Short mmCIF file of C-alpha atoms in Angstrom, two decimals:
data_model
loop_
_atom_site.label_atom_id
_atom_site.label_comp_id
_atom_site.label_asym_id
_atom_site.label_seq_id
_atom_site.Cartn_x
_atom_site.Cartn_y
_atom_site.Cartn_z
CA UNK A 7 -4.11 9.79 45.65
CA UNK A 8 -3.68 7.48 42.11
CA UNK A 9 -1.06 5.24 42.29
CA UNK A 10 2.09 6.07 39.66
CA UNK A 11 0.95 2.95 37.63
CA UNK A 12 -2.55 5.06 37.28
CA UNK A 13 -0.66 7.84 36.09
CA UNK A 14 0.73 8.80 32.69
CA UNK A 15 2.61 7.90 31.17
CA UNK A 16 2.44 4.32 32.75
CA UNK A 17 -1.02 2.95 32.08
CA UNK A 18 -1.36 4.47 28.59
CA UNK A 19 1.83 2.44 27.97
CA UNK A 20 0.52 -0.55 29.26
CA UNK A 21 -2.59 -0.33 27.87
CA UNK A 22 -1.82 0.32 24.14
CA UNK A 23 0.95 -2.53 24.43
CA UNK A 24 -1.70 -5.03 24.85
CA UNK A 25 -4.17 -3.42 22.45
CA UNK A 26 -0.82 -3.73 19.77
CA UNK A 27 -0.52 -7.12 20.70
CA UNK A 28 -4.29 -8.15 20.92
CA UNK A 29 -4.27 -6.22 17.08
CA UNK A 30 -1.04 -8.65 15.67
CA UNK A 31 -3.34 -11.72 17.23
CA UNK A 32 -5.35 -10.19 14.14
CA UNK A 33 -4.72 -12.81 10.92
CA UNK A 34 -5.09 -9.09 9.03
CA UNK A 35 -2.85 -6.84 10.85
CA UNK A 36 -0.12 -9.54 10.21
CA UNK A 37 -0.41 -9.86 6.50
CA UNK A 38 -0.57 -6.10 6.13
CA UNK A 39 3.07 -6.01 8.33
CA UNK A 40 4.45 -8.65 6.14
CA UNK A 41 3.01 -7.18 2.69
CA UNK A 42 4.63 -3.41 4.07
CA UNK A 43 7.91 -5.44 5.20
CA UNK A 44 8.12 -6.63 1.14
CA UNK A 45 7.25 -3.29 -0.55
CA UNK A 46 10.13 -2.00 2.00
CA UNK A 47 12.77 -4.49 1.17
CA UNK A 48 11.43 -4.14 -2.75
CA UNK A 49 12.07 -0.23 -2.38
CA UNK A 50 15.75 -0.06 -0.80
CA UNK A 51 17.00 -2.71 -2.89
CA UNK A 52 15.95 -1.10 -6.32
CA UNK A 53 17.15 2.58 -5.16
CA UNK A 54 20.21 2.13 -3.27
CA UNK A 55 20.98 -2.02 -3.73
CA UNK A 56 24.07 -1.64 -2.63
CA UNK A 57 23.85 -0.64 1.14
CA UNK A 58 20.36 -2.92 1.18
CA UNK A 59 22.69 -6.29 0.27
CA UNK A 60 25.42 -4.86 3.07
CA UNK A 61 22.77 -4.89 5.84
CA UNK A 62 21.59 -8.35 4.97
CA UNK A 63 25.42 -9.92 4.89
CA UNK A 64 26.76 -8.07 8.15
CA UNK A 65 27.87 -10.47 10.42
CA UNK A 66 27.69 -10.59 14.09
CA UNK A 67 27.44 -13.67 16.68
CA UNK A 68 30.03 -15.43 18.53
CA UNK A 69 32.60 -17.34 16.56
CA UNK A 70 33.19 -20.20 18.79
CA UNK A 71 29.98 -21.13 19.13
CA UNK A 72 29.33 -21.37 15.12
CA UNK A 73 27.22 -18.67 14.93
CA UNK A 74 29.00 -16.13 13.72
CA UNK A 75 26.16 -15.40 11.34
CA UNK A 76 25.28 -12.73 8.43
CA UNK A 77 21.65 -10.93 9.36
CA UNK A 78 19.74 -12.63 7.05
CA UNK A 79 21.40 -16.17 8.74
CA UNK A 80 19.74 -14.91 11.92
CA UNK A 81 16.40 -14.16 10.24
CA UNK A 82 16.24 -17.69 8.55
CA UNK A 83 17.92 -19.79 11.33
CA UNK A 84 16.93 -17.76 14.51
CA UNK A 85 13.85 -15.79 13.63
CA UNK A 86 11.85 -18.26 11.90
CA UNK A 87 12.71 -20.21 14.44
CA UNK A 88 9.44 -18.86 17.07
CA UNK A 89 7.56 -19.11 13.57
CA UNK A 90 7.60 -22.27 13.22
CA UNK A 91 7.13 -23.19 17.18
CA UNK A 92 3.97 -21.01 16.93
CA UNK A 93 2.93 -23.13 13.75
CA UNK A 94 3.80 -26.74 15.85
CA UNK A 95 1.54 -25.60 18.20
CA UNK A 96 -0.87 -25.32 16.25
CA UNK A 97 -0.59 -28.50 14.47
CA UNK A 98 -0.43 -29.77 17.83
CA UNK A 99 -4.02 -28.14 18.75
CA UNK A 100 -5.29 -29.21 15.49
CA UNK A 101 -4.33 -32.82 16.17
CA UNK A 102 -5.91 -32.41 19.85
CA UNK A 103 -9.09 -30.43 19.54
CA UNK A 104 -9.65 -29.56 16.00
CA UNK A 105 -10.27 -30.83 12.50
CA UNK A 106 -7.38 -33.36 12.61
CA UNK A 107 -8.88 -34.80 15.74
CA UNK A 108 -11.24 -36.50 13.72
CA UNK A 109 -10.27 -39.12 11.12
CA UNK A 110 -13.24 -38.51 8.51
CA UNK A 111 -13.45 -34.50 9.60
CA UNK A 112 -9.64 -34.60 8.70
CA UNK A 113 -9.43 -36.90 5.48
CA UNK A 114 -10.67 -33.71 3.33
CA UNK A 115 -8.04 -30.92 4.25
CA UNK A 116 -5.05 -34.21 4.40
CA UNK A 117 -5.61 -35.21 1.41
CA UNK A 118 -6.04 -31.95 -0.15
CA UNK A 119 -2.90 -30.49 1.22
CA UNK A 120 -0.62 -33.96 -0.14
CA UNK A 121 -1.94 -33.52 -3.14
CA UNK A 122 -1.67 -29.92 -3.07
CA UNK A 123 2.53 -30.64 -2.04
CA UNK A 124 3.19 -33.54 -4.79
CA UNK A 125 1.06 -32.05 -7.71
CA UNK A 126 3.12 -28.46 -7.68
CA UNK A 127 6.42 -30.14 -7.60
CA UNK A 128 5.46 -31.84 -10.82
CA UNK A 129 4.03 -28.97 -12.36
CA UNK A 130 7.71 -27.44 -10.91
CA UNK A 131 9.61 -29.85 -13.14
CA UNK A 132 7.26 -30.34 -16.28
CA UNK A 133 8.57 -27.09 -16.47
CA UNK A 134 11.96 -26.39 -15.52
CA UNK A 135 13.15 -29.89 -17.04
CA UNK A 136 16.31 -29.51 -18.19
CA UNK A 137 17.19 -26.12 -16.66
CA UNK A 138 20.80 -25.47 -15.06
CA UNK A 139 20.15 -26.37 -11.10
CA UNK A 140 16.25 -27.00 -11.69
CA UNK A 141 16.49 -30.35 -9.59
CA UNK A 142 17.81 -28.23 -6.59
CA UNK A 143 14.73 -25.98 -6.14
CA UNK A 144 11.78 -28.93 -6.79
CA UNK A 145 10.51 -28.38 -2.74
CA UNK A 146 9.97 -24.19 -3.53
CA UNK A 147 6.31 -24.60 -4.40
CA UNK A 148 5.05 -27.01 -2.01
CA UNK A 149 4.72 -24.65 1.06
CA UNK A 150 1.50 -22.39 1.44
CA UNK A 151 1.87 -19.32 3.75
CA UNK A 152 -0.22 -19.56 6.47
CA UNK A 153 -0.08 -16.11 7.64
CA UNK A 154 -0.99 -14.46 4.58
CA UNK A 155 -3.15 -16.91 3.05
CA UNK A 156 -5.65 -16.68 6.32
CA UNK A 157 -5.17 -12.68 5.99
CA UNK A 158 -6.27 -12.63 2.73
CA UNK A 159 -9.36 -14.61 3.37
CA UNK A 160 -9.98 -12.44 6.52
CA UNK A 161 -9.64 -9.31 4.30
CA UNK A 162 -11.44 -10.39 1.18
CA UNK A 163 -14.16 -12.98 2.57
CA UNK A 164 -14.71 -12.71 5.91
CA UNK A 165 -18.30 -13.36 5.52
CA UNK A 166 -17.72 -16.88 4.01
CA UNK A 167 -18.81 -20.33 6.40
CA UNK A 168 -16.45 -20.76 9.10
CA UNK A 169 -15.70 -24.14 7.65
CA UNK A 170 -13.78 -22.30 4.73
CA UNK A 171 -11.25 -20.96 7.15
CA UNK A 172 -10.93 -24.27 8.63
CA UNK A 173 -10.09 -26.21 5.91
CA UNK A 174 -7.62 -23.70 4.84
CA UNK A 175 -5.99 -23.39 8.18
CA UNK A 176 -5.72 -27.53 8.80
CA UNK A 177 -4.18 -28.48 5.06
CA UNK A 178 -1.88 -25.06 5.18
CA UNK A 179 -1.15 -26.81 8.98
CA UNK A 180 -0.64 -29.83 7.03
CA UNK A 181 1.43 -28.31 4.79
CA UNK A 182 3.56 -26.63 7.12
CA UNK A 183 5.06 -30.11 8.57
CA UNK A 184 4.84 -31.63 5.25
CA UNK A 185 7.17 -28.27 4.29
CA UNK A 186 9.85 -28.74 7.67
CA UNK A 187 9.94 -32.15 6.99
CA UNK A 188 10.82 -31.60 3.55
CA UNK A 189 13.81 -29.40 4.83
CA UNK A 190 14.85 -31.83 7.68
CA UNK A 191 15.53 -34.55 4.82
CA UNK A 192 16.70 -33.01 2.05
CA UNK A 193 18.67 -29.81 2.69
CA UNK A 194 20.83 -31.79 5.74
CA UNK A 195 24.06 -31.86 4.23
CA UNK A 196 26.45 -32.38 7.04
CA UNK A 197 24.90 -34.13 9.88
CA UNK A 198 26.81 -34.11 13.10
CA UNK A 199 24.74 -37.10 14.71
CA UNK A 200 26.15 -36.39 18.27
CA UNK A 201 24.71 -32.87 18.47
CA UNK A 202 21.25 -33.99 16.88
CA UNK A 203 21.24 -36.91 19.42
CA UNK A 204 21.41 -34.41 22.30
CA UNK A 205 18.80 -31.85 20.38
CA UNK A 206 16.33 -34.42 20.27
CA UNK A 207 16.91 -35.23 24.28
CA UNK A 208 16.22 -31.61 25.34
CA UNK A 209 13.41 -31.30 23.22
CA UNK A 210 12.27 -34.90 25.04
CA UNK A 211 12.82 -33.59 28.44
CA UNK A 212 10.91 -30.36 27.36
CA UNK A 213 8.16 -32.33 26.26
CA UNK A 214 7.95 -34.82 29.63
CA UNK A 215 8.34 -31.54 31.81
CA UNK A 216 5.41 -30.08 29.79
CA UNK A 217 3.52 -33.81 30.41
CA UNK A 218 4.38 -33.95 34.23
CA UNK A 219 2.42 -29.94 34.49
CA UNK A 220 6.34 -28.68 35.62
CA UNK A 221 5.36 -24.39 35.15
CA UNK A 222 7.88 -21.88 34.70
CA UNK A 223 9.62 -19.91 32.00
CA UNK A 224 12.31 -19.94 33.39
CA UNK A 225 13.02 -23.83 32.78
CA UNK A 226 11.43 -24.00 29.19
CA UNK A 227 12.82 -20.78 27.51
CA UNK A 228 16.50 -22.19 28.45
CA UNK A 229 15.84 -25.65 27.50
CA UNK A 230 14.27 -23.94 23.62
CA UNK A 231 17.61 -21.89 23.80
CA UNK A 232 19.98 -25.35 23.48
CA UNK A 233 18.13 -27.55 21.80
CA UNK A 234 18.07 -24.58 19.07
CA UNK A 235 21.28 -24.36 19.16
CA UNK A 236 22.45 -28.12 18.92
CA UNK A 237 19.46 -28.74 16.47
CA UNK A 238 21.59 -25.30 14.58
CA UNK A 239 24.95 -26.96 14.84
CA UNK A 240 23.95 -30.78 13.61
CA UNK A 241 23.34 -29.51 10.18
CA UNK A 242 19.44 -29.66 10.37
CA UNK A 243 17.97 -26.82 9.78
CA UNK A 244 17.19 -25.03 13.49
CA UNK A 245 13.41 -24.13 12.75
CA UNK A 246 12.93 -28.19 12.84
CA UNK A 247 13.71 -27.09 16.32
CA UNK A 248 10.85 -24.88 17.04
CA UNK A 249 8.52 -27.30 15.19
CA UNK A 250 9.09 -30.04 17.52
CA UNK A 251 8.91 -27.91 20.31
CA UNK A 252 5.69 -27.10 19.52
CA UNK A 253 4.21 -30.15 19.17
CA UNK A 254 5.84 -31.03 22.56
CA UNK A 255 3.92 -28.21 23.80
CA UNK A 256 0.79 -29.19 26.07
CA UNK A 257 -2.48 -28.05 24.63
CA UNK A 258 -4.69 -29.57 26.93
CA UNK A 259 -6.26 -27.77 30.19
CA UNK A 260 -6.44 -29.13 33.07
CA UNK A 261 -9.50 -28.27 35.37
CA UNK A 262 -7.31 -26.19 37.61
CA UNK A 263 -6.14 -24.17 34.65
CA UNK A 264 -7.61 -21.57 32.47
CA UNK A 265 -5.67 -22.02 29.93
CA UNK A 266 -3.11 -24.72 28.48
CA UNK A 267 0.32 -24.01 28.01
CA UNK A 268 0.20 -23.96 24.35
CA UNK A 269 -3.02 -21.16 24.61
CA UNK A 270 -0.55 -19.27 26.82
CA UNK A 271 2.44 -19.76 24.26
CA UNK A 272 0.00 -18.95 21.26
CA UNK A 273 -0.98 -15.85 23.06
CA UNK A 274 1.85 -14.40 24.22
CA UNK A 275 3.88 -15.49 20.97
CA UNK A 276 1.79 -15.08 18.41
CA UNK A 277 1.97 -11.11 18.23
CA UNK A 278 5.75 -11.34 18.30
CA UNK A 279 5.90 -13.88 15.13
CA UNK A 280 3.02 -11.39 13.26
CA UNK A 281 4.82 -8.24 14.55
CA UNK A 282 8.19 -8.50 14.38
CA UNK A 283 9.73 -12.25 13.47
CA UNK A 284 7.56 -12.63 9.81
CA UNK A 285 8.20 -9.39 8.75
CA UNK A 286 11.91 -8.71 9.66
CA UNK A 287 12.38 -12.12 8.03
CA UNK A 288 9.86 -10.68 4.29
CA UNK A 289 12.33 -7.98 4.90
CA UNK A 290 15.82 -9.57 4.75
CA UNK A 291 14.56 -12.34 1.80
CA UNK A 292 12.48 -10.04 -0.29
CA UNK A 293 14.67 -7.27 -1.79
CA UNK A 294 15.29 -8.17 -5.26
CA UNK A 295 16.49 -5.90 -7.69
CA UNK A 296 13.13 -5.22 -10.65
CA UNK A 297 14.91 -3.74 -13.46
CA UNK A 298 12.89 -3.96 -16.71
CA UNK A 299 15.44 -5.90 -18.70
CA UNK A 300 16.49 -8.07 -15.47
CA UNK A 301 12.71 -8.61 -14.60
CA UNK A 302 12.38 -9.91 -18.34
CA UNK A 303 15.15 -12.11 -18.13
CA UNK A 304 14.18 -13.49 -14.46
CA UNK A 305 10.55 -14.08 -15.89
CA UNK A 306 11.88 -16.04 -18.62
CA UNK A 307 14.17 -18.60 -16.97
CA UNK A 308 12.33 -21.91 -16.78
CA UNK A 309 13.34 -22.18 -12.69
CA UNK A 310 11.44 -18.97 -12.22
CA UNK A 311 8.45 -19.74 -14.23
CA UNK A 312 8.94 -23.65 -12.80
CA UNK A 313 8.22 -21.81 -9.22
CA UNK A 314 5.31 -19.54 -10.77
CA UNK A 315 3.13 -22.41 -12.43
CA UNK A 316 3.92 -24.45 -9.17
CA UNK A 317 2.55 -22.07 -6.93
CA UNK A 318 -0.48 -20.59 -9.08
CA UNK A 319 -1.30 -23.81 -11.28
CA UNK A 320 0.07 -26.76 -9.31
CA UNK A 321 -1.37 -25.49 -6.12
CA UNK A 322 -4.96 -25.04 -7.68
CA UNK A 323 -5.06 -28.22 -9.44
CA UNK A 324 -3.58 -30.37 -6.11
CA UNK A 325 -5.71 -29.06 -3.24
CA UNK A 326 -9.01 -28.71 -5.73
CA UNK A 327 -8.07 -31.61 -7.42
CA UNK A 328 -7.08 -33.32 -4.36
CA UNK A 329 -10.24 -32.42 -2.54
CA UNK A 330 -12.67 -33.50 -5.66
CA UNK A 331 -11.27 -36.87 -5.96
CA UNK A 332 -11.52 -37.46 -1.78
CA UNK A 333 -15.03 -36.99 -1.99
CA UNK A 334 -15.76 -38.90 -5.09
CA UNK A 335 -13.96 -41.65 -3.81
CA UNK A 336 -15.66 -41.79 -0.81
CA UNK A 337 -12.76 -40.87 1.87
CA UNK A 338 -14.27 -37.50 2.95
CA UNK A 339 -16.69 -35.28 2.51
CA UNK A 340 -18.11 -31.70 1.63
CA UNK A 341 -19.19 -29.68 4.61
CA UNK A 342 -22.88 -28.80 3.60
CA UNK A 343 -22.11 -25.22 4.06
CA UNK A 344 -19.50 -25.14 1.15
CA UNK A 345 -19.78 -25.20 -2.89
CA UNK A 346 -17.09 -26.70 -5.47
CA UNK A 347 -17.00 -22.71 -6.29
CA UNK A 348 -16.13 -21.84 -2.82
CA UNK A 349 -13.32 -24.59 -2.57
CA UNK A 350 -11.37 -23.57 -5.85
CA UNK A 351 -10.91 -20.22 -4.46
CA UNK A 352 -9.43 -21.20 -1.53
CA UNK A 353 -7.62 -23.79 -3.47
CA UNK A 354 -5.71 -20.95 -5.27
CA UNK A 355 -5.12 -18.82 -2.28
CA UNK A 356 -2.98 -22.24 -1.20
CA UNK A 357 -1.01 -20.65 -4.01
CA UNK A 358 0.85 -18.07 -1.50
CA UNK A 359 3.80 -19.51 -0.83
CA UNK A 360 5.71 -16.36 0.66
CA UNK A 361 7.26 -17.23 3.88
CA UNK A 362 8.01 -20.48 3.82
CA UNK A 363 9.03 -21.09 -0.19
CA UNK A 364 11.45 -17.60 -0.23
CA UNK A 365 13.25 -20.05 3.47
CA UNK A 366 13.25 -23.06 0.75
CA UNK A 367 14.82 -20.96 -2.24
CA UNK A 368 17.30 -20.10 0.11
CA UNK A 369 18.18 -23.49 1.05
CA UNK A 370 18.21 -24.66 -2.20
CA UNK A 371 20.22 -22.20 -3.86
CA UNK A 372 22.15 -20.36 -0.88
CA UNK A 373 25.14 -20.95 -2.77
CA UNK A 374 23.96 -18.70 -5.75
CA UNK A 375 23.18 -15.18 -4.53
CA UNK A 376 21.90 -14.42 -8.63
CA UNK A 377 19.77 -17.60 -8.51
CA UNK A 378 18.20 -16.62 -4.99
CA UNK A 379 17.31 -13.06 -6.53
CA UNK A 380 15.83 -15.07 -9.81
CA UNK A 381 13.24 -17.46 -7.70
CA UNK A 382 12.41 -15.43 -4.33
CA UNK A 383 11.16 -12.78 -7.46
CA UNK A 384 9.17 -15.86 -8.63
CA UNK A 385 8.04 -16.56 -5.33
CA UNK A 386 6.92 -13.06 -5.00
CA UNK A 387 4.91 -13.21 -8.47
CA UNK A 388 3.51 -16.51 -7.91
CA UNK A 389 2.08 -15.03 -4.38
CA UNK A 390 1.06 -11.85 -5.71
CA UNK A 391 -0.35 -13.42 -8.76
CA UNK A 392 -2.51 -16.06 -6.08
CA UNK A 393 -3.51 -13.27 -3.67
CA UNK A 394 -5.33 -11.17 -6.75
CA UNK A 395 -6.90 -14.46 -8.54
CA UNK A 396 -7.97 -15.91 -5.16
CA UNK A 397 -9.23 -12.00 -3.87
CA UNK A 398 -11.52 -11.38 -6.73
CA UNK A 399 -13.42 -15.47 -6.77
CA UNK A 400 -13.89 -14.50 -2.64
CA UNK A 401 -15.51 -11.48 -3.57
CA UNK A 402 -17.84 -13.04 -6.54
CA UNK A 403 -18.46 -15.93 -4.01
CA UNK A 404 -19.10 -13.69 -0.91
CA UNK A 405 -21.40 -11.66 -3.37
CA UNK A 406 -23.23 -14.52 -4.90
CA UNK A 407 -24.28 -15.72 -1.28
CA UNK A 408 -25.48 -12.07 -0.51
CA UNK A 409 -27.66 -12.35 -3.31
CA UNK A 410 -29.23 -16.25 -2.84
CA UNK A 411 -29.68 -14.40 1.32
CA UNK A 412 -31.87 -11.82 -0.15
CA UNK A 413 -33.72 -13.92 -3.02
CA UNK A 414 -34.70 -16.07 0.17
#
């Protein structure tokens, strides 16, 4: 006789649960969610605007606790919260066992992504100098998207060295805690010292648990829950929170484990930020009204087109740029299996900013609901305009090394 668990409906269930999650591990499936999430939010807010912006201001959350927050609050403070854990980890295992491990492996993709963070914000206000609010929105262009940068290169070249994808994944790493670091200093405007003072203990007795092997969701996932929330009610922005968790996060086995805690956290995680955190978040930030006459207007506003040559241009010229002048200077080098060609087009795929420059806009200008709307459109351009440059150099690179395979 099968057991019930044997029987339907319960181990189809279980079975195409983890095949969903083992698919949002995919760097692909999670771009695609996020790209549908934008064309969504893009849709509803250009046919019926008016019921789009009353689902992203409804308000729900407990009062006396400060968190009486609209949707979109949740999406930015909450939400991106696991994002950014999931993205400390990784810094964390890229510090530990990957290319940051290494002082001369790492020099390359550092340097690349600093330059690729300073460079766009002075591209940013070459342009916008002058502008109404222009010095307010310098950090927009500084972040890549790690999600949908990798995707695209999944997508478009997945036939390219594997030392492509790792430079792209340790300077957008980089670039992530250059980017939360960035939003920890500059958009704290009320800091209440006494609840950041007790944020920062949880997140050290998190971290000592995680050193003295102590194993058990049911400690960690409370001690994440406060230190959000005291990290949320100092002023600092709560996904500094889920960064520093993640770099508290062990990443090291030990021999009686099979896997680390930040493998298990990665794993179990991951598909949840890809599936459900990313795009919910695309969805609340990226439904901007297009009109033809507003879309002219937005394009020509000096903020906007600040954001679009700091994203498209700035980004090119500071990772490539960045990355040149490392290796003629003699602080890194060139992995043999790369050409120049092959580095500027993933030096203009840094270009999507997307996730983490539409969180930036809307520290900078959360105050201005019109002046949101003007540069998460430019952030949207900008990525677009990266994703298509980026997409068709992949494809003449992957094509070129087809060809020199067969001349061979």
């Amino acid at each position: 006789m099968r057991r019930p668990a044997d029987m339907w409906p319960f181990r189809p269930t279980v079975r195409y649960a983890r095949q969903l999650a083992e698919a949002l591990r995919a760097e692909t499936v999670g771009g695609i969610l996020m790209l549908l999430a934008t064309v969504a939010a893009l849709v509803w807010a250009n046919v019926a605007d008016d019921s789009y912006e009353a689902l992203r201001t409804t308000t729900f959350g407990p009062e006396a606790l400060h968190l009486h927050l609209t949707l979109s609050q949740w999406a930015q403070n909450g939400l991106l919260t696991i994002f950014f854990f999931i993205a400390g980890v990784e810094v964390k295992e890229e510090f530990v066992h990957g290319e940051l491990s290494n002082l001369r492996s790492a020099a390359l993709p550092i340097l690349a992504s600093v330059a690729g963070m300073i460079v766009p914000v002075l591209i940013y206000l070459a342009v916008s100098w002058g502008a109404p609010g222009a010095g307010r929105g310098w950090a927009i262009p500084t972040a890549t998207d790690i999600a949908f940068a990798l995707a695209v290169l999944a997508v478009t070249a997945s036939s390219m060295p594997a030392a492509l994808r790792a430079f792209l994944l340790t300077s957008a790493v980089v670039d992530d805690l250059g980017a939360i670091t960035v939003i920890a200093v500059f958009f704290t405007e009320h800091l209440n010292l006494l609840a950041l003072l007790a944020g920062a203990v949880i997140i050290a007795l998190y971290g000592l648990l995680q050193a003295r092997r102590v194993r058990g969701l049911w400690i960690y996932l409370p001690l994440a829950l406060v230190a959000w929330y005291l990290i949320e009610i100092s002023g600092v922005h709560a996904t500094v929170a889920g960064v520093a968790l993640g770099l508290m996060t062990r990443v090291h086995s030990d021999s009686c484990e099979e896997s680390s805690p930040g493998e298990r956290a990665d794993h179990y995680i991951r598909p949840v930020s890809a599936g459900f955190v990313v795009p919910v978040f695309a969805f609340l930030s990226a439904g901007v009204v297009l009109g033809v006459e507003g879309l002219g207007t937005i394009l020509s506003d000096r903020v906007v087109l600040g954001v679009i040559a700091g994203l498209v241009v700035g980004k090119f010229l500071g990772v490539f740029g960045g990355a040149w002048l490392a290796v003629r200077l003699g602080l890194a080098r060139l992995s043999e299996e790369l050409h120049w060609r092959d580095m500027a087009a993933v030096s203009i795929l840094a270009g999507i900013g997307f996730t983490v420059s539409l969180l930036i806009g809307n520290l900078a200008y959360g105050d201005d609901p019109e002046r949101v709307n003007m540069v998460t459109t430019g952030v949207l351009v900008a990525s677009l305009t990266a994703s298509v440059l980026a997409t068709i150099l992949l494809r003449v690179r992957v094509r070129h090394r087809l060809n020199a395979q067969d001349d061979v």
